[in-house]
């Protein structure tokens, strides 16, 4: 039995969905533990592309249980739309379980997200506008409404009244904006409650029972460690903990986690605002963006792209216990004459090998690079590590050397089959 956590090692969109789907074939349960529908996880299987937001990337296997854990913030409208679209594609969703303790995203959270961003002006975070931050705020302020509360009409009515009163005061008095209508929200969400009622359970109990039975469990992180509210580029982060949130967000003890796989994009991308030392604003950046179709899954915004940064990776691996790497989108770098990997930064004339805490310092960091030769061979159909071009292997081994973690999988295309298994994390 093993429990493996999949976590994004950069600023999100590293291909967590693809790797969760790939490693999921050996799991009994696949569970999300943080984030919400700000996530967009892409699966490319049997000629079909699926874009998942809240539903775990194990959903395509009909014999597996998939879990939305208590640490996820759930917009039931989006979730039901996603489930309907999966059903229309012939996906069996009957084994999905939703935590009774997960917090619910309401329309007032989305409105707050927009108003907060507008108020910040030039310092805006560039959020996905899904109400994620405000929903986690309410959880921490103890005015949030959980799935279990929403399922009980009386409790729901009282909780919603109390919270909406607070929100409406904020909208009218602070933001000079319109209040929201209680009846509209109550009726809409009561319908959602009825639609998901049968899937709701104590998912921590379910997961711990499965651990006791020696089952294989895969935990699927959303976002990435550099977007972690504690360990990321604060304040340009999301409002949850992709890094080590698994224990809290799934309700399993930290001693029950066996392995953490860090998903690494072979270069770096970032959507939204905030510092990004290795960003490329030149024709190489344009080449990578177009070749890698680097446009946001959720917001369709063009992603900022840059060279791989191992200062970021070492920080990310350290704070979340990554031992194994799933290296993705390597094919996108094919045909570049030479490739650069950032090994350290120069900060105010001194070389540093750690990621500074403040935005101010990060902005002053100049990347120091190691340059490697590129390759031109098509690698998209390679199935065996030894068949990769020598320069590709050199690039991969340099990443291992600079981070101290070992490569588990190498992805050479978006499809489930375009994956080279170097080290089986379920066994080794
Ligand atoms: P996630 O949020 O970490 O699950 O990643 P996204 O799905 O948002 O973004 C990753 C994008 O890269 C998706 O469009 C994937 O289909 C695509 N992708 C994943 N792995 C590979 C790969 O090895 N090669 C290429 N070309 N695309 C990939
Ligand atoms: P996946 O799981 C990339 C970014 C937003 C913004 C910041 C805060 O697909 O990797 P939020 O709406 O969470 O308050 O936005 O975080 N962001 C992501 N960037 N991938 C994601 O998810 C992201 N989820 C949030 O762009 O900069
Ligand atoms: Mg994504």
CSV table of C-alpha atoms and ligand atoms in Angstrom, one decimal:
chain,number,residue,atom,x,y,z
A,1,UNK,CA,0.0,0.0,0.0
A,2,UNK,CA,1.1,3.5,-0.8
A,3,UNK,CA,-0.1,7.0,-0.4
A,4,UNK,CA,1.3,9.4,-2.9
A,5,UNK,CA,0.8,13.2,-3.2
A,6,UNK,CA,1.0,14.9,-6.6
A,7,UNK,CA,1.9,18.6,-6.2
A,8,UNK,CA,2.7,21.3,-8.7
A,9,UNK,CA,6.3,22.6,-8.1
A,10,UNK,CA,6.0,26.0,-9.9
A,11,UNK,CA,3.2,28.4,-10.4
A,12,UNK,CA,0.5,25.9,-11.5
A,13,UNK,CA,-0.3,24.3,-14.8
A,14,UNK,CA,2.6,21.9,-14.7
A,15,UNK,CA,0.4,19.1,-16.0
A,16,UNK,CA,-0.8,17.7,-12.6
A,17,UNK,CA,-4.0,16.4,-14.2
A,18,UNK,CA,-2.1,14.4,-16.8
A,19,UNK,CA,0.2,12.8,-14.2
A,20,UNK,CA,-2.6,12.1,-11.8
A,21,UNK,CA,-4.5,10.3,-14.6
A,22,UNK,CA,-1.3,8.4,-15.6
A,23,UNK,CA,-0.4,7.3,-12.0
A,24,UNK,CA,-4.1,6.9,-11.1
A,25,UNK,CA,-4.3,3.6,-13.0
A,26,UNK,CA,-2.6,1.9,-10.0
A,27,UNK,CA,-4.6,3.8,-7.3
A,28,UNK,CA,-7.8,2.7,-5.6
A,29,UNK,CA,-8.8,6.2,-4.6
A,30,UNK,CA,-7.8,9.6,-6.1
A,31,UNK,CA,-8.6,12.7,-4.0
A,32,UNK,CA,-8.3,16.5,-4.2
A,33,UNK,CA,-7.5,18.2,-1.0
A,34,UNK,CA,-7.3,22.0,-1.6
A,35,UNK,CA,-8.1,24.8,-4.1
A,36,UNK,CA,-11.4,25.0,-6.0
A,37,UNK,CA,-12.5,25.7,-9.5
A,38,UNK,CA,-9.6,28.1,-10.0
A,39,UNK,CA,-7.8,24.8,-11.0
A,40,UNK,CA,-7.9,23.6,-14.6
A,41,UNK,CA,-6.5,20.1,-15.1
A,42,UNK,CA,-6.3,18.8,-18.6
A,43,UNK,CA,-6.6,15.1,-19.5
A,44,UNK,CA,-6.0,13.8,-23.1
A,45,UNK,CA,-7.2,10.2,-23.3
A,46,UNK,CA,-8.4,8.1,-26.2
A,47,UNK,CA,-8.6,11.1,-28.6
A,48,UNK,CA,-10.7,13.2,-26.2
A,49,UNK,CA,-9.6,16.2,-24.1
A,50,UNK,CA,-11.2,16.7,-20.7
A,51,UNK,CA,-10.8,19.9,-18.7
A,52,UNK,CA,-11.4,19.3,-15.0
A,53,UNK,CA,-11.8,22.0,-12.3
A,54,UNK,CA,-13.1,20.4,-9.2
A,55,UNK,CA,-13.4,16.7,-10.1
A,56,UNK,CA,-10.3,14.7,-9.4
A,57,UNK,CA,-8.3,13.5,-12.4
A,58,UNK,CA,-9.1,9.9,-11.6
A,59,UNK,CA,-12.7,10.2,-12.7
A,60,UNK,CA,-12.0,8.5,-16.1
A,61,UNK,CA,-11.4,5.1,-14.4
A,62,UNK,CA,-14.8,3.8,-13.6
A,63,UNK,CA,-13.6,1.3,-11.0
A,64,UNK,CA,-11.9,4.0,-8.8
A,65,UNK,CA,-13.3,6.1,-6.1
A,66,UNK,CA,-12.7,9.8,-6.5
A,67,UNK,CA,-12.9,12.2,-3.5
A,68,UNK,CA,-13.3,16.0,-3.1
A,69,UNK,CA,-11.8,16.5,0.3
A,70,UNK,CA,-12.7,18.9,3.1
A,71,UNK,CA,-9.9,21.4,2.2
A,72,UNK,CA,-11.4,22.1,-1.2
A,73,UNK,CA,-13.8,25.1,-1.7
A,74,UNK,CA,-16.7,24.0,-3.8
A,75,UNK,CA,-18.8,26.1,-6.1
A,76,UNK,CA,-21.7,23.6,-6.5
A,77,UNK,CA,-22.9,25.3,-9.7
A,78,UNK,CA,-19.6,24.7,-11.5
A,79,UNK,CA,-19.3,21.2,-10.0
A,80,UNK,CA,-22.7,20.2,-11.3
A,81,UNK,CA,-22.0,21.6,-14.7
A,82,UNK,CA,-18.7,19.7,-14.7
A,83,UNK,CA,-20.4,16.5,-13.7
A,84,UNK,CA,-23.1,16.9,-16.4
A,85,UNK,CA,-20.5,17.5,-19.1
A,86,UNK,CA,-18.6,14.4,-17.9
A,87,UNK,CA,-21.8,12.3,-18.0
A,88,UNK,CA,-22.5,13.6,-21.5
A,89,UNK,CA,-19.1,12.3,-22.5
A,90,UNK,CA,-20.0,8.9,-21.2
A,91,UNK,CA,-17.9,9.1,-18.0
A,92,UNK,CA,-19.3,7.2,-15.0
A,93,UNK,CA,-19.4,9.6,-12.1
A,94,UNK,CA,-21.2,7.3,-9.6
A,95,UNK,CA,-18.0,6.7,-7.5
A,96,UNK,CA,-17.5,10.4,-6.6
A,97,UNK,CA,-17.6,11.3,-3.0
A,98,UNK,CA,-17.8,14.9,-1.6
A,99,UNK,CA,-16.7,15.9,1.9
A,100,UNK,CA,-19.4,17.1,4.2
A,101,UNK,CA,-16.9,19.5,5.7
A,102,UNK,CA,-15.8,21.3,2.5
A,103,UNK,CA,-16.7,25.0,2.3
A,104,UNK,CA,-19.1,26.3,-0.3
A,105,UNK,CA,-18.5,29.2,-2.7
A,106,UNK,CA,-21.4,31.5,-3.0
A,107,UNK,CA,-22.1,34.3,-5.5
A,108,UNK,CA,-21.1,36.9,-2.9
A,109,UNK,CA,-17.6,35.4,-2.8
A,110,UNK,CA,-17.3,36.0,-6.5
A,111,UNK,CA,-18.5,39.5,-6.2
A,112,UNK,CA,-16.1,40.1,-3.3
A,113,UNK,CA,-13.2,38.7,-5.4
A,114,UNK,CA,-14.0,41.2,-8.1
A,115,UNK,CA,-14.4,44.1,-5.8
A,116,UNK,CA,-11.2,43.4,-3.9
A,117,UNK,CA,-9.2,43.1,-7.1
A,118,UNK,CA,-10.7,46.4,-8.4
A,119,UNK,CA,-9.8,48.1,-5.1
A,120,UNK,CA,-6.2,46.9,-5.3
A,121,UNK,CA,-5.8,48.6,-8.7
A,122,UNK,CA,-2.2,48.2,-9.9
A,123,UNK,CA,-1.4,45.8,-7.1
A,124,UNK,CA,-4.1,43.3,-8.0
A,125,UNK,CA,-3.3,39.6,-7.7
A,126,UNK,CA,-4.8,38.7,-11.1
A,127,UNK,CA,-7.1,36.1,-9.5
A,128,UNK,CA,-9.2,33.7,-11.5
A,129,UNK,CA,-12.3,35.6,-10.1
A,130,UNK,CA,-13.9,32.4,-8.8
A,131,UNK,CA,-14.4,33.6,-5.3
A,132,UNK,CA,-11.6,31.4,-3.9
A,133,UNK,CA,-9.9,33.9,-1.6
A,134,UNK,CA,-13.1,35.2,-0.1
A,135,UNK,CA,-14.4,31.6,0.5
A,136,UNK,CA,-11.2,30.7,2.4
A,137,UNK,CA,-11.4,34.1,4.2
A,138,UNK,CA,-14.9,33.2,5.5
A,139,UNK,CA,-13.7,29.7,6.5
A,140,UNK,CA,-10.9,31.4,8.6
A,141,UNK,CA,-13.3,34.0,10.0
A,142,UNK,CA,-15.8,31.3,10.9
A,143,UNK,CA,-18.6,32.6,8.9
A,144,UNK,CA,-18.3,30.1,6.1
A,145,UNK,CA,-21.0,27.6,5.1
A,146,UNK,CA,-20.0,24.0,4.7
A,147,UNK,CA,-21.6,21.3,2.5
A,148,UNK,CA,-23.1,19.6,5.5
A,149,UNK,CA,-24.8,23.0,6.6
A,150,UNK,CA,-26.2,23.4,3.1
A,151,UNK,CA,-27.8,20.0,3.1
A,152,UNK,CA,-30.0,20.9,6.2
A,153,UNK,CA,-32.6,23.5,5.1
A,154,UNK,CA,-33.1,25.1,8.5
A,155,UNK,CA,-29.4,25.3,9.3
A,156,UNK,CA,-28.7,26.6,5.8
A,157,UNK,CA,-31.3,29.3,6.1
A,158,UNK,CA,-30.0,30.6,9.4
A,159,UNK,CA,-26.3,30.4,8.4
A,160,UNK,CA,-26.9,32.1,5.0
A,161,UNK,CA,-29.0,34.9,6.6
A,162,UNK,CA,-26.2,35.6,9.1
A,163,UNK,CA,-23.5,35.6,6.6
A,164,UNK,CA,-25.3,37.5,3.8
A,165,UNK,CA,-26.2,40.3,6.3
A,166,UNK,CA,-22.5,40.8,6.9
A,167,UNK,CA,-21.7,40.6,3.2
A,168,UNK,CA,-24.4,43.0,2.2
A,169,UNK,CA,-23.2,45.6,4.8
A,170,UNK,CA,-19.8,45.2,3.2
A,171,UNK,CA,-21.1,45.7,-0.3
A,172,UNK,CA,-23.2,48.7,0.5
A,173,UNK,CA,-21.2,50.5,3.1
A,174,UNK,CA,-17.6,49.7,2.1
A,175,UNK,CA,-17.8,49.2,-1.7
A,176,UNK,CA,-20.8,51.4,-2.5
A,177,UNK,CA,-22.3,48.4,-4.4
A,178,UNK,CA,-25.6,46.7,-4.5
A,179,UNK,CA,-26.7,44.1,-1.9
A,180,UNK,CA,-27.5,40.5,-2.9
A,181,UNK,CA,-30.9,38.9,-2.6
A,182,UNK,CA,-31.3,36.2,0.1
A,183,UNK,CA,-34.2,34.3,-1.6
A,184,UNK,CA,-32.4,34.0,-4.9
A,185,UNK,CA,-29.3,32.4,-3.4
A,186,UNK,CA,-31.2,30.2,-0.9
A,187,UNK,CA,-33.4,28.7,-3.6
A,188,UNK,CA,-30.7,28.2,-6.1
A,189,UNK,CA,-28.3,26.5,-3.6
A,190,UNK,CA,-31.1,24.4,-2.1
A,191,UNK,CA,-31.5,22.8,-5.5
A,192,UNK,CA,-27.8,22.2,-5.7
A,193,UNK,CA,-27.9,20.6,-2.3
A,194,UNK,CA,-30.5,18.1,-3.5
A,195,UNK,CA,-28.5,17.3,-6.6
A,196,UNK,CA,-25.3,16.4,-4.7
A,197,UNK,CA,-26.8,15.0,-1.4
A,198,UNK,CA,-26.2,11.3,-2.3
A,199,UNK,CA,-22.4,11.9,-2.9
A,200,UNK,CA,-21.8,13.7,0.4
A,201,UNK,CA,-20.0,11.8,3.1
A,202,UNK,CA,-17.2,11.9,5.8
A,203,UNK,CA,-14.4,11.6,3.3
A,204,UNK,CA,-11.7,11.6,6.0
A,205,UNK,CA,-13.3,8.5,7.4
A,206,UNK,CA,-13.4,6.9,3.9
A,207,UNK,CA,-9.8,7.7,3.2
A,208,UNK,CA,-8.5,6.5,6.6
A,209,UNK,CA,-10.5,3.3,6.3
A,210,UNK,CA,-8.9,2.7,2.9
A,211,UNK,CA,-5.4,3.4,4.4
A,212,UNK,CA,-6.2,0.8,7.1
A,213,UNK,CA,-7.1,-1.7,4.3
A,214,UNK,CA,-3.7,-1.0,2.6
A,215,UNK,CA,-5.2,0.5,-0.5
A,216,UNK,CA,-3.3,2.8,-2.9
A,217,UNK,CA,-4.3,6.4,-2.6
A,218,UNK,CA,-3.3,9.3,-4.8
A,219,UNK,CA,-3.7,12.9,-3.6
A,220,UNK,CA,-4.0,15.4,-6.4
A,221,UNK,CA,-2.8,18.9,-5.6
A,222,UNK,CA,-4.1,22.0,-7.4
A,223,UNK,CA,-2.1,25.2,-8.2
A,224,UNK,CA,1.6,25.0,-7.3
A,225,UNK,CA,4.0,25.5,-4.4
A,226,UNK,CA,4.9,29.0,-5.5
A,227,UNK,CA,1.2,29.9,-5.3
A,228,UNK,CA,1.0,28.5,-1.7
A,229,UNK,CA,-0.3,31.0,0.8
A,230,UNK,CA,2.6,30.3,3.2
A,231,UNK,CA,5.5,29.2,0.9
A,232,UNK,CA,4.7,31.0,-2.3
A,233,UNK,CA,5.4,34.5,-3.6
A,234,UNK,CA,3.0,36.2,-1.1
A,235,UNK,CA,0.8,38.2,-1.7
A,236,UNK,CA,0.8,37.0,-5.4
A,237,UNK,CA,-0.5,33.6,-4.4
A,238,UNK,CA,-3.7,31.6,-4.0
A,239,UNK,CA,-5.5,31.2,-0.6
A,240,UNK,CA,-4.8,27.6,0.1
A,241,UNK,CA,-1.8,25.3,0.8
A,242,UNK,CA,-0.9,23.1,-2.2
A,243,UNK,CA,2.5,22.4,-0.6
A,244,UNK,CA,1.6,20.6,2.6
A,245,UNK,CA,-2.1,21.0,2.8
A,246,UNK,CA,-2.8,17.4,2.1
A,247,UNK,CA,-3.0,16.3,5.8
A,248,UNK,CA,-5.4,19.2,6.7
A,249,UNK,CA,-7.4,19.1,3.4
A,250,UNK,CA,-7.9,15.4,3.2
A,251,UNK,CA,-8.1,14.6,7.0
A,252,UNK,CA,-5.3,12.1,7.1
A,253,UNK,CA,-2.4,12.2,9.5
A,254,UNK,CA,1.0,13.4,8.2
A,255,UNK,CA,2.5,10.1,9.2
A,256,UNK,CA,0.2,8.4,6.6
A,257,UNK,CA,1.9,10.1,3.6
A,258,UNK,CA,4.5,7.9,1.9
A,259,UNK,CA,5.7,9.9,-1.0
A,260,UNK,CA,5.5,13.4,-2.6
A,261,UNK,CA,5.8,13.7,-6.4
A,262,UNK,CA,6.6,17.2,-7.6
A,263,UNK,CA,5.2,17.9,-11.0
A,264,UNK,CA,7.7,20.1,-13.0
A,265,UNK,CA,7.2,21.8,-16.3
A,266,UNK,CA,10.4,21.6,-18.3
A,267,UNK,CA,10.4,25.4,-18.4
A,268,UNK,CA,8.4,27.8,-16.2
A,269,UNK,CA,5.0,29.4,-16.8
A,270,UNK,CA,2.9,31.8,-14.7
A,271,UNK,CA,-0.6,33.2,-15.2
A,272,UNK,CA,-1.6,36.2,-13.1
A,273,UNK,CA,0.6,38.9,-11.6
A,274,UNK,CA,3.7,38.6,-9.4
A,275,UNK,CA,7.4,38.3,-9.7
A,276,UNK,CA,9.0,35.7,-12.1
A,277,UNK,CA,12.8,36.0,-12.3
A,278,UNK,CA,13.4,33.8,-15.4
A,279,UNK,CA,10.6,35.3,-17.5
A,280,UNK,CA,11.3,35.6,-21.2
A,281,UNK,CA,9.9,38.5,-23.1
A,282,UNK,CA,11.5,37.7,-26.4
A,283,UNK,CA,11.1,35.5,-29.4
A,284,UNK,CA,12.2,32.4,-27.4
A,285,UNK,CA,9.3,33.1,-25.0
A,286,UNK,CA,6.9,33.5,-27.9
A,287,UNK,CA,8.1,30.2,-29.3
A,288,UNK,CA,7.5,28.4,-26.0
A,289,UNK,CA,4.1,30.0,-25.5
A,290,UNK,CA,2.9,29.1,-29.0
A,291,UNK,CA,4.5,25.6,-29.1
A,292,UNK,CA,3.2,24.8,-25.6
A,293,UNK,CA,-0.3,26.4,-26.2
A,294,UNK,CA,0.4,28.4,-23.0
A,295,UNK,CA,-3.0,30.0,-22.5
A,296,UNK,CA,-5.0,29.6,-19.2
A,297,UNK,CA,-7.4,26.7,-19.0
A,298,UNK,CA,-9.8,28.6,-16.7
A,299,UNK,CA,-9.3,32.3,-17.8
A,300,UNK,CA,-7.8,31.8,-21.3
A,301,UNK,CA,-5.2,34.5,-20.4
A,302,UNK,CA,-1.8,34.1,-22.2
A,303,UNK,CA,0.6,32.6,-19.7
A,304,UNK,CA,4.0,34.3,-19.0
A,305,UNK,CA,6.8,31.8,-19.8
A,306,UNK,CA,10.5,31.5,-19.0
A,307,UNK,CA,13.5,29.2,-18.4
A,308,UNK,CA,13.4,26.5,-15.8
A,309,UNK,CA,14.3,27.8,-12.4
A,310,UNK,CA,16.0,25.4,-10.0
A,311,UNK,CA,16.1,28.0,-7.2
A,312,UNK,CA,12.3,27.7,-7.3
A,313,UNK,CA,12.4,23.9,-7.5
A,314,UNK,CA,14.8,23.5,-4.6
A,315,UNK,CA,12.6,25.8,-2.5
A,316,UNK,CA,9.4,24.0,-3.6
A,317,UNK,CA,10.9,20.5,-3.0
A,318,UNK,CA,12.2,21.5,0.5
A,319,UNK,CA,8.9,23.0,1.8
A,320,UNK,CA,6.8,20.1,0.6
A,321,UNK,CA,9.0,17.1,0.9
A,322,UNK,CA,9.3,16.2,-2.8
A,323,UNK,CA,11.5,13.2,-3.5
A,324,UNK,CA,10.4,12.3,-7.1
A,325,UNK,CA,9.9,14.4,-10.2
A,326,UNK,CA,7.2,14.1,-12.9
A,327,UNK,CA,8.9,16.1,-15.7
A,328,UNK,CA,6.3,17.4,-18.2
A,329,UNK,CA,6.1,19.1,-21.6
A,330,UNK,CA,9.7,18.3,-22.5
A,331,UNK,CA,8.7,18.1,-26.2
A,332,UNK,CA,7.8,21.8,-26.2
A,333,UNK,CA,11.6,22.6,-25.9
A,334,UNK,CA,12.5,20.6,-29.1
A,335,UNK,CA,14.2,22.7,-31.8
A,336,UNK,CA,15.6,25.4,-29.4
A,337,UNK,CA,19.3,25.7,-30.2
A,338,UNK,CA,20.3,26.0,-26.6
A,339,UNK,CA,18.5,25.8,-23.3
A,340,UNK,CA,19.1,27.7,-20.1
A,341,UNK,CA,18.5,26.5,-16.5
A,342,UNK,CA,18.7,28.9,-13.7
A,343,UNK,CA,21.0,27.7,-10.9
A,344,UNK,CA,21.1,30.7,-8.6
A,345,UNK,CA,20.4,34.4,-8.4
A,346,UNK,CA,22.5,37.5,-8.1
A,347,UNK,CA,21.0,39.8,-5.5
A,348,UNK,CA,22.7,43.2,-4.9
A,349,UNK,CA,26.0,41.9,-6.2
A,350,UNK,CA,25.9,38.7,-4.2
A,351,UNK,CA,25.2,35.2,-5.4
A,352,UNK,CA,22.3,33.5,-3.5
A,353,UNK,CA,20.8,30.0,-4.0
A,354,UNK,CA,17.6,30.5,-2.0
A,355,UNK,CA,14.3,32.1,-2.8
A,356,UNK,CA,13.9,35.4,-0.9
A,357,UNK,CA,10.8,36.1,1.1
A,358,UNK,CA,10.0,39.6,-0.1
A,359,UNK,CA,8.7,40.7,-3.5
A,360,UNK,CA,11.1,43.6,-3.4
A,361,UNK,CA,14.1,41.3,-3.2
A,362,UNK,CA,12.8,38.9,-5.8
A,363,UNK,CA,12.3,41.7,-8.2
A,364,UNK,CA,16.0,42.6,-7.8
A,365,UNK,CA,17.2,39.0,-8.4
A,366,UNK,CA,19.0,38.4,-11.6
A,367,UNK,CA,19.1,34.7,-12.7
A,368,UNK,CA,22.4,33.0,-13.1
A,369,UNK,CA,22.2,30.3,-15.8
A,370,UNK,CA,23.8,27.1,-16.9
A,371,UNK,CA,23.5,26.8,-20.7
A,372,UNK,CA,23.0,23.4,-22.3
A,373,UNK,CA,22.7,22.3,-26.0
A,374,UNK,CA,19.2,21.7,-27.4
A,375,UNK,CA,17.9,18.9,-29.6
A,376,UNK,CA,16.0,18.7,-32.8
A,377,UNK,CA,14.8,15.1,-32.8
A,378,UNK,CA,11.1,14.5,-32.4
A,379,UNK,CA,10.7,12.9,-29.0
A,380,UNK,CA,6.9,12.7,-28.9
A,381,UNK,CA,6.7,9.0,-29.6
A,382,UNK,CA,9.5,7.8,-27.4
A,383,UNK,CA,8.5,5.2,-24.8
A,384,UNK,CA,11.9,4.3,-23.3
A,385,UNK,CA,14.2,6.7,-21.5
A,386,UNK,CA,17.3,5.2,-23.2
A,387,UNK,CA,15.9,6.2,-26.6
A,388,UNK,CA,15.8,9.9,-25.8
A,389,UNK,CA,18.5,12.0,-27.6
A,390,UNK,CA,21.7,12.5,-25.6
A,391,UNK,CA,21.1,16.2,-25.2
A,392,UNK,CA,17.6,15.6,-23.8
A,393,UNK,CA,19.1,13.2,-21.3
A,394,UNK,CA,21.7,15.7,-20.4
A,395,UNK,CA,18.9,18.3,-19.7
A,396,UNK,CA,17.0,15.8,-17.5
A,397,UNK,CA,20.1,14.7,-15.6
A,398,UNK,CA,21.1,18.3,-14.9
A,399,UNK,CA,17.7,18.9,-13.3
A,400,UNK,CA,18.2,15.8,-11.1
A,401,UNK,CA,21.7,17.1,-10.2
A,402,UNK,CA,20.6,20.6,-9.4
A,403,UNK,CA,17.6,19.5,-7.3
A,404,UNK,CA,18.6,16.3,-5.7
A,405,UNK,CA,15.3,14.6,-6.6
A,406,UNK,CA,15.0,11.7,-9.0
A,407,UNK,CA,12.9,11.6,-12.1
A,408,UNK,CA,9.9,9.3,-12.0
A,409,UNK,CA,8.1,10.1,-15.2
A,410,UNK,CA,8.9,12.1,-18.3
A,411,UNK,CA,6.0,13.5,-20.4
A,412,UNK,CA,6.6,14.0,-24.1
A,413,UNK,CA,3.1,15.0,-25.2
A,414,UNK,CA,-0.3,15.8,-23.7
A,415,UNK,CA,-1.7,12.2,-24.2
A,416,UNK,CA,-1.8,9.7,-21.5
A,417,UNK,CA,0.3,7.4,-23.6
A,418,UNK,CA,3.0,10.0,-24.2
A,419,UNK,CA,4.6,9.2,-20.9
A,420,UNK,CA,7.9,7.6,-20.2
A,421,UNK,CA,8.0,5.7,-16.9
A,422,UNK,CA,11.6,5.9,-15.5
A,423,UNK,CA,10.9,5.0,-11.8
A,424,UNK,CA,7.7,3.4,-10.7
A,425,UNK,CA,6.7,5.5,-7.6
A,426,UNK,CA,4.2,3.0,-6.5
A,427,UNK,CA,7.0,0.4,-6.0
A,428,UNK,CA,10.3,2.2,-5.4
B,1,LIG,P1,-2.4,21.3,-14.5
B,1,LIG,O1,-3.2,22.5,-14.1
B,1,LIG,O2,-1.1,21.2,-13.7
B,1,LIG,O3,-3.2,20.0,-14.5
B,1,LIG,O4,-2.0,21.6,-16.0
B,1,LIG,P2,-2.9,22.2,-17.2
B,1,LIG,O5,-3.8,21.1,-17.7
B,1,LIG,O6,-3.6,23.5,-16.7
B,1,LIG,O7,-1.8,22.6,-18.2
B,1,LIG,C1,-1.0,21.7,-18.8
B,1,LIG,C2,-1.1,21.8,-20.3
B,1,LIG,O8,-0.1,21.1,-20.9
B,1,LIG,C3,-2.4,21.0,-20.7
B,1,LIG,O9,-2.9,21.7,-21.9
B,1,LIG,C4,-1.9,19.6,-21.0
B,1,LIG,O10,-2.7,19.0,-22.0
B,1,LIG,C5,-0.5,19.9,-21.6
B,1,LIG,N1,0.5,18.9,-21.4
B,1,LIG,C6,0.7,18.1,-20.3
B,1,LIG,N2,1.8,17.4,-20.5
B,1,LIG,C7,2.3,17.7,-21.7
B,1,LIG,C8,3.4,17.3,-22.4
B,1,LIG,O11,4.2,16.5,-22.0
B,1,LIG,N3,3.6,17.9,-23.6
B,1,LIG,C9,2.8,18.8,-24.2
B,1,LIG,N4,3.0,19.3,-25.4
B,1,LIG,N5,1.7,19.2,-23.5
B,1,LIG,C10,1.4,18.7,-22.3
B,2,LIG,P1,-3.9,24.6,-11.6
B,2,LIG,O1,-4.5,23.7,-10.6
B,2,LIG,C1,-2.2,28.5,-12.5
B,2,LIG,C2,-3.3,31.9,-9.9
B,2,LIG,C3,-4.1,33.0,-10.5
B,2,LIG,C4,-3.6,34.1,-9.6
B,2,LIG,C5,-3.4,33.5,-8.2
B,2,LIG,C6,-4.6,33.7,-7.3
B,2,LIG,O2,-4.7,24.5,-12.9
B,2,LIG,O3,-2.5,24.6,-11.7
B,2,LIG,P2,-7.1,32.7,-7.2
B,2,LIG,O4,-8.2,32.7,-8.1
B,2,LIG,O5,-6.6,31.3,-6.8
B,2,LIG,O6,-7.3,33.5,-6.0
B,2,LIG,O7,-5.8,33.4,-7.9
B,2,LIG,O8,-3.3,32.1,-8.5
B,2,LIG,N1,-3.9,30.5,-10.0
B,2,LIG,C7,-3.4,29.6,-10.9
B,2,LIG,N2,-2.4,29.7,-11.8
B,2,LIG,N3,-2.8,27.4,-12.3
B,2,LIG,C8,-3.8,27.2,-11.4
B,2,LIG,O9,-4.4,26.1,-11.0
B,2,LIG,C9,-4.2,28.4,-10.6
B,2,LIG,N4,-5.1,28.7,-9.7
B,2,LIG,C10,-4.9,29.9,-9.3
B,2,LIG,O10,-3.9,33.2,-11.8
B,2,LIG,O11,-2.3,34.5,-10.1
B,3,LIG,MG1,-4.1,24.1,-14.8
